[in-house]
Amino acid sequence: MIAPARNAPVSAGRGRFTLFFSAGRPSVAWARLAEMAAAAQASGSNVRYDDDSPFTTPHRPLQPVLTGPSRGNRVMVVRSLSTDVAGDGRSPTLPMWEHIAVALGAGTDVYAPLDVTQLASRRDAVFAIIGRVPEDAVPDSMLMLADQILFVDERPSVDPAAPLPEIWPRSFDHGADHYVALRSLALRCLEAVRPEPEPDITPEPPPTAPPPAATSVLAVIGSSDDSDKIVKAAARLAAQLNAHWQAIYIQPPNASYLSPGERDAVQRALALAEKLGARAATVPCLNIAEAVAQYALNNNSRHVVIGVHSGKPWERWPQHLAEMIPALELVMVPIASRRWALTRDSQRLMGHITGYALALGGSAAITALGLATYPHIANVNIAMLYALLVLMLARHFGRLAAGWGSLISSVTFYFCFVPTYQTSTVGDVQYVVTIVALLIIALATGNPTAALRDQAREAVDREERTRSLYELARALSGVLVTEQVAKITEHTLYSAFRLHTRLLCPDEHNQLQVVSNETTPMTIDHAFAQTLFDDSEKQVFALTRYHDNLLYLTLRASMRTRGVLVLQPQPTDEPELFGRERHFEACASLIAIALERIHYAEIAQKAVLRIESERLRNSLLTALSHDLRTPLTALIGLAEGLRMEQGRDKLERAVVEINEEVERLNRLVDNLLDMARLQSGSVKLKAEWQSIEEIVGGALYSLRYSLSNHDISTDVPVSLPLLRCDAALIERVIANLIENATKYVPHGGKIRIVATQRNDALEVGVEDDGPGVTRDQERVIFEKFSRGSVESPIPGVGLGLAICRSIIEAHGGRLWLESSSGGGARFVFSLPLDESSPPMDLTSIESDVADNRAPQTQQPSVTSPASSYTQPPTQPSLQERS
Amino acid sequence: MTRDNASIILIEDEPRIRQFVKSALEAEGFTVFEADTVHRGLTYSGQRKPDLVILDLGLPDRDGADFIREFRQWSSAPIVVLSARTLEEDKIRALDLGADDYLTKPFGTGELLARVRAALRRHRPSNEGQPLLSFGDVVVDFAQRAVTRAGEPVHLTPIEFRLLTYLCNHAGLVVTHKQVLQEVWGPTSSENTHYLRIYMAHLRQKLEQNASRPQHLLTEAGIGYRFVQ
């Protein structure tokens, strides 16, 4: 098929340069060129072949062409652009491609074949694919010069005997071997010179292909030492195409059998890929071609770089891949063949040896059984036993052991049980059927059962991984502290994979610090982690590295890298860690998201706090300027008055007023200090068993002078239980509430303090018969610096109620406002009662003290009634009070 | 009680406060020596053998508690402590170290003089040998171990009586919970404060007019109790 890869308009007077571009198939290109030349000749053009004669020297040979009968009808057919055209005395020997421009300028059309193997810039790639290159190269500028490029994209099935100019060595006409790779190379060359974005090169894109938005390059690496070459080739290609690229390791189901050396090679290659800017991943699979195809489709990769083992010609997956997605461009990099099974993990070898040994032992046992019971068990049944043995071997040790088993079985069966007893001629053909059947069983069941076993194990494994991810996601969703993240990570990964983890998070100087406080010893290379972290900050994605048997994963979140997660496998489980990097990366991104969420939650909280404290500061300043100045002004006035006053009465009154103002100032300062202490969290509750009656009494006593104008009554039953609280603080609450009431109740008004037990809480209410509180005021009354009315003669900055609420809430209680029955306000607070709270029933405690101590009471200070404290306080007693 | 010649050492670094405390005390007939550091206070105390010390807890050179500790090694003269309101722990510590009473700044001269008198009275007990004490309508007969209220006998349990006796012996002064527990219940029982609450409540029920507004058996929230006559 010929696809016009380029078709530029020709400027007047200039010849048209048509390139027949091929991919390792010069014979095909030449065939097409010859066809077109013949067609041109048939239509009357003057077609000349470059080796015809006149072209032996650069000046003369062009003559006949240039003087051809009519412009535009002269066609020069070039057999090879790289052939040297010998010069005469005046001009040096130059390759043919140097003459093309002259010919075109003279108005001659030029037809020339060009193979991708000839291109100068692709020599490395060609060498990598086919192992040799033509001696002479043609510069890439020829592709640019061509007005028309016809890509002769034909499968190698066309007639291989097509005529080829003798200057083309046959050896460069490649068959099917490297066609796929050379073709994609050729297509990339064309893409590089193609002016239009998307010419129709491919016959038809596969319907499943994603829209070609941004294509990417995919490097598929293996466990060979040479995997670096694949990575480097992919990096170069990606740079040329200016595309993203990925490097994947396709992990076969039995990856745990990789030797440490092979694992290192894979890790090295993946690390190199990341360093070169790729996204590296490990993809578990059963079928390599399918896995690569799926990954390429998912990532919109049009270029796939793969390694080709020269030592493994039977590896057919690249072909399968090419058939699956014809649009894929495969770049093949030759790599050294893998080392052989004996160098691999001893585990695998042991498996084989055990299989062989069992095959030997099993068949010996069956033979012995058969011989012992010789006449009683039919030969057919003995054969069945052999078949059973082979099946078991196939199931547990794979095809090789089963084959070995079937061979031994066949031989022993033949020599021991076939009727021509102890002869070596196969007398009875029907036993051949038995032997063949045994072999078929071995071969047919060997691999499927082994694969099924692997698949089942893989499925269980995957299920476990998925579950651990779910668990991690769920556990992390509600976390609020970084330490919790560390704990959850450790717990989840340990229970799922027996992995120890360390979480490293950056401090404010971007230095990583260990967050987890687990006791398991783990020597983390902090410098390495720090470097990884710094690297990750510059990248857009997470990094995963092995270092000293530890796996380091950066926690990359949307805004920045949030830290580094270090995984330490149990020493025996180390191979299990390998190949699960993708899973751990998923875990890492969950952790990163959780950390980022915590980070922003903290920021948001800080912002709210800042705004709040700013607001508070402003209202504090406003309130203080009013409330501090009022008593100070009064004090100054009164003091000056004192200086002038003479009368004894007036003097006394002034002194009393000064005292009141000072008291007011003092309370204000007290409240401010209390608020500051409560806000800063420096107040520690000194919780002790307290009687509410005593606290109410203390509060009333402390206010005894300012309560003289009001009618105070209390209703505090003596039977109320003790409660655990800080007496000084609760006394302050009650005093504040009472004082608050006195501010709003007119002289002579009633204030009532009522304490009751309600379920498991103690309620204390301070009610008055004042004007009450309106709905609007109710809402803001507990806010700091809010008062009943903004400018009022009633002193106070509105701190009292805010302090009360802080104190009550610190005790786990509640403070609220109700309307009292008399229409006034009723402030109520409730404090939780402990279940173990001792009752106020005195008799229960002293009963036995009284009995035991009565004779000793002459020396009270010496007695030690310690025994009375061991008495349960709830024990009832009927003595003493009667 | 003669207090004309009682000498008082005032250890306070704030000159204004020193001045008004001194003039108030001198007006009552006390002899006052001033000191502004713990060091000087200790020196003067050694020289003057004061009948009472008024000590500010926040002094520039050393903690006031150090003064109490050293002073108590050789003198049992009463100490009245001055402190800021917010430092309950300091007060309790000072009291437990051997201070006799405290005053919270700011305080009035009336309050100060009352405490000083109470402390001196406690130190030179003039009512020892006087078996009767009365407050409100209550009369306590220590010799007979009998209490009457408005002439009616009041039954007190042995512990209640011991508690009342202890408080009466420290009339006018604050006693910490720890001190009461140790004196009334014995040295091992300083943690069981809830027994104390219950006994105090009961004592108030029996002796006060209104137990929730006591006039004699007062509470010093967070610190202890104070009995006033």
PDB file of C-alpha atoms in Angstrom, chain A residues 374-480:
ATOM      1  CA  TYR A 374       0.412 -58.882  40.757  1.00  0.00           C
ATOM      2  CA  PRO A 375      -2.245 -61.238  39.693  1.00  0.00           C
ATOM      3  CA  HIS A 376      -5.074 -59.569  41.597  1.00  0.00           C
ATOM      4  CA  ILE A 377      -5.025 -56.053  40.255  1.00  0.00           C
ATOM      5  CA  ALA A 378      -5.527 -55.597  36.568  1.00  0.00           C
ATOM      6  CA  ASN A 379      -2.915 -53.748  34.570  1.00  0.00           C
ATOM      7  CA  VAL A 380      -5.465 -51.165  33.609  1.00  0.00           C
ATOM      8  CA  ASN A 381      -5.924 -50.229  37.237  1.00  0.00           C
ATOM      9  CA  ILE A 382      -2.196 -49.976  37.781  1.00  0.00           C
ATOM     10  CA  ALA A 383      -2.113 -47.611  34.826  1.00  0.00           C
ATOM     11  CA  MET A 384      -4.862 -45.595  36.489  1.00  0.00           C
ATOM     12  CA  LEU A 385      -2.713 -45.268  39.611  1.00  0.00           C
ATOM     13  CA  TYR A 386       0.124 -43.961  37.453  1.00  0.00           C
ATOM     14  CA  ALA A 387      -2.246 -41.513  35.851  1.00  0.00           C
ATOM     15  CA  LEU A 388      -3.298 -40.339  39.297  1.00  0.00           C
ATOM     16  CA  LEU A 389       0.325 -39.821  40.276  1.00  0.00           C
ATOM     17  CA  VAL A 390       0.998 -37.787  37.153  1.00  0.00           C
ATOM     18  CA  LEU A 391      -2.073 -35.668  37.767  1.00  0.00           C
ATOM     19  CA  MET A 392      -1.003 -34.916  41.333  1.00  0.00           C
ATOM     20  CA  LEU A 393       2.500 -34.034  40.179  1.00  0.00           C
ATOM     21  CA  ALA A 394       1.094 -31.724  37.525  1.00  0.00           C
ATOM     22  CA  ARG A 395      -1.143 -30.078  40.049  1.00  0.00           C
ATOM     23  CA  HIS A 396       1.540 -29.385  42.596  1.00  0.00           C
ATOM     24  CA  PHE A 397       4.803 -29.111  40.701  1.00  0.00           C
ATOM     25  CA  GLY A 398       3.905 -28.056  37.194  1.00  0.00           C
ATOM     26  CA  ARG A 399       4.465 -29.431  33.808  1.00  0.00           C
ATOM     27  CA  LEU A 400       8.106 -30.413  34.018  1.00  0.00           C
ATOM     28  CA  ALA A 401       7.751 -32.589  37.086  1.00  0.00           C
ATOM     29  CA  ALA A 402       4.601 -34.164  35.640  1.00  0.00           C
ATOM     30  CA  GLY A 403       6.370 -34.934  32.368  1.00  0.00           C
ATOM     31  CA  TRP A 404       9.202 -36.467  34.269  1.00  0.00           C
ATOM     32  CA  GLY A 405       6.752 -38.486  36.314  1.00  0.00           C
ATOM     33  CA  SER A 406       4.884 -39.719  33.256  1.00  0.00           C
ATOM     34  CA  LEU A 407       8.151 -40.799  31.686  1.00  0.00           C
ATOM     35  CA  ILE A 408       9.203 -42.810  34.703  1.00  0.00           C
ATOM     36  CA  SER A 409       5.729 -44.255  35.046  1.00  0.00           C
ATOM     37  CA  SER A 410       5.633 -45.246  31.395  1.00  0.00           C
ATOM     38  CA  VAL A 411       8.965 -46.977  31.592  1.00  0.00           C
ATOM     39  CA  THR A 412       8.292 -48.856  34.800  1.00  0.00           C
ATOM     40  CA  PHE A 413       4.812 -49.743  33.657  1.00  0.00           C
ATOM     41  CA  TYR A 414       6.135 -51.042  30.431  1.00  0.00           C
ATOM     42  CA  PHE A 415       8.910 -53.120  31.923  1.00  0.00           C
ATOM     43  CA  CYS A 416       7.068 -54.408  34.938  1.00  0.00           C
ATOM     44  CA  PHE A 417       3.478 -54.934  33.872  1.00  0.00           C
ATOM     45  CA  VAL A 418       3.243 -55.400  30.153  1.00  0.00           C
ATOM     46  CA  PRO A 419       2.548 -59.125  29.600  1.00  0.00           C
ATOM     47  CA  THR A 420       5.670 -59.791  27.534  1.00  0.00           C
ATOM     48  CA  TYR A 421       7.193 -59.966  30.947  1.00  0.00           C
ATOM     49  CA  GLN A 422      10.753 -58.717  31.209  1.00  0.00           C
ATOM     50  CA  THR A 423      11.240 -58.190  27.507  1.00  0.00           C
ATOM     51  CA  SER A 424      12.141 -54.982  25.856  1.00  0.00           C
ATOM     52  CA  THR A 425      10.137 -55.248  22.661  1.00  0.00           C
ATOM     53  CA  VAL A 426       6.928 -53.399  22.553  1.00  0.00           C
ATOM     54  CA  GLY A 427       4.722 -56.299  21.852  1.00  0.00           C
ATOM     55  CA  ASP A 428       1.358 -55.015  22.650  1.00  0.00           C
ATOM     56  CA  VAL A 429       0.357 -51.808  20.880  1.00  0.00           C
ATOM     57  CA  GLN A 430      -2.476 -51.117  23.244  1.00  0.00           C
ATOM     58  CA  TYR A 431      -0.064 -50.299  26.064  1.00  0.00           C
ATOM     59  CA  VAL A 432       1.419 -47.606  23.895  1.00  0.00           C
ATOM     60  CA  VAL A 433      -1.960 -45.945  24.244  1.00  0.00           C
ATOM     61  CA  THR A 434      -1.569 -46.026  28.021  1.00  0.00           C
ATOM     62  CA  ILE A 435       1.868 -44.461  27.845  1.00  0.00           C
ATOM     63  CA  VAL A 436       0.761 -41.745  25.451  1.00  0.00           C
ATOM     64  CA  ALA A 437      -2.256 -41.015  27.604  1.00  0.00           C
ATOM     65  CA  LEU A 438      -0.017 -40.574  30.630  1.00  0.00           C
ATOM     66  CA  LEU A 439       2.143 -38.098  28.757  1.00  0.00           C
ATOM     67  CA  ILE A 440      -0.863 -36.184  27.526  1.00  0.00           C
ATOM     68  CA  ILE A 441      -2.250 -35.961  31.037  1.00  0.00           C
ATOM     69  CA  ALA A 442       1.072 -34.579  32.219  1.00  0.00           C
ATOM     70  CA  LEU A 443       1.341 -31.970  29.522  1.00  0.00           C
ATOM     71  CA  ALA A 444      -2.301 -30.980  29.399  1.00  0.00           C
ATOM     72  CA  THR A 445      -2.854 -30.597  33.107  1.00  0.00           C
ATOM     73  CA  GLY A 446       0.566 -29.370  34.108  1.00  0.00           C
ATOM     74  CA  ASN A 447       0.396 -25.778  33.112  1.00  0.00           C
ATOM     75  CA  PRO A 448      -3.279 -24.962  33.545  1.00  0.00           C
ATOM     76  CA  THR A 449      -3.315 -26.255  37.103  1.00  0.00           C
ATOM     77  CA  ALA A 450      -0.134 -24.416  37.957  1.00  0.00           C
ATOM     78  CA  ALA A 451      -1.495 -21.249  36.401  1.00  0.00           C
ATOM     79  CA  LEU A 452      -4.785 -21.691  38.200  1.00  0.00           C
ATOM     80  CA  ARG A 453      -2.938 -22.055  41.450  1.00  0.00           C
ATOM     81  CA  ASP A 454      -0.974 -18.922  40.762  1.00  0.00           C
ATOM     82  CA  GLN A 455      -4.115 -17.073  39.784  1.00  0.00           C
ATOM     83  CA  ALA A 456      -5.910 -18.138  42.898  1.00  0.00           C
ATOM     84  CA  ARG A 457      -3.012 -16.990  45.030  1.00  0.00           C
ATOM     85  CA  GLU A 458      -2.854 -13.749  43.132  1.00  0.00           C
ATOM     86  CA  ALA A 459      -6.582 -13.216  43.586  1.00  0.00           C
ATOM     87  CA  VAL A 460      -6.365 -13.766  47.315  1.00  0.00           C
ATOM     88  CA  ASP A 461      -3.439 -11.424  47.402  1.00  0.00           C
ATOM     89  CA  ARG A 462      -5.218  -8.749  45.470  1.00  0.00           C
ATOM     90  CA  GLU A 463      -8.271  -9.062  47.628  1.00  0.00           C
ATOM     91  CA  GLU A 464      -6.110  -8.538  50.682  1.00  0.00           C
ATOM     92  CA  ARG A 465      -4.487  -5.478  49.178  1.00  0.00           C
ATOM     93  CA  THR A 466      -7.816  -3.975  48.191  1.00  0.00           C
ATOM     94  CA  ARG A 467      -9.199  -4.597  51.631  1.00  0.00           C
ATOM     95  CA  SER A 468      -6.238  -2.941  53.281  1.00  0.00           C
ATOM     96  CA  LEU A 469      -6.720   0.067  51.027  1.00  0.00           C
ATOM     97  CA  TYR A 470     -10.374   0.322  51.986  1.00  0.00           C
ATOM     98  CA  GLU A 471      -9.507   0.009  55.624  1.00  0.00           C
ATOM     99  CA  LEU A 472      -6.827   2.629  55.394  1.00  0.00           C
ATOM    100  CA  ALA A 473      -9.117   5.027  53.548  1.00  0.00           C
ATOM    101  CA  ARG A 474     -11.882   4.559  56.080  1.00  0.00           C
ATOM    102  CA  ALA A 475      -9.602   4.900  59.066  1.00  0.00           C
ATOM    103  CA  LEU A 476      -7.895   7.983  57.692  1.00  0.00           C
ATOM    104  CA  SER A 477     -11.116   9.748  56.774  1.00  0.00           C
ATOM    105  CA  GLY A 478     -11.823  10.908  60.295  1.00  0.00           C
ATOM    106  CA  VAL A 479      -8.313  11.627  61.470  1.00  0.00           C
ATOM    107  CA  LEU A 480      -7.487  15.035  62.896  1.00  0.00           C
TER     108      LEU A 480
END
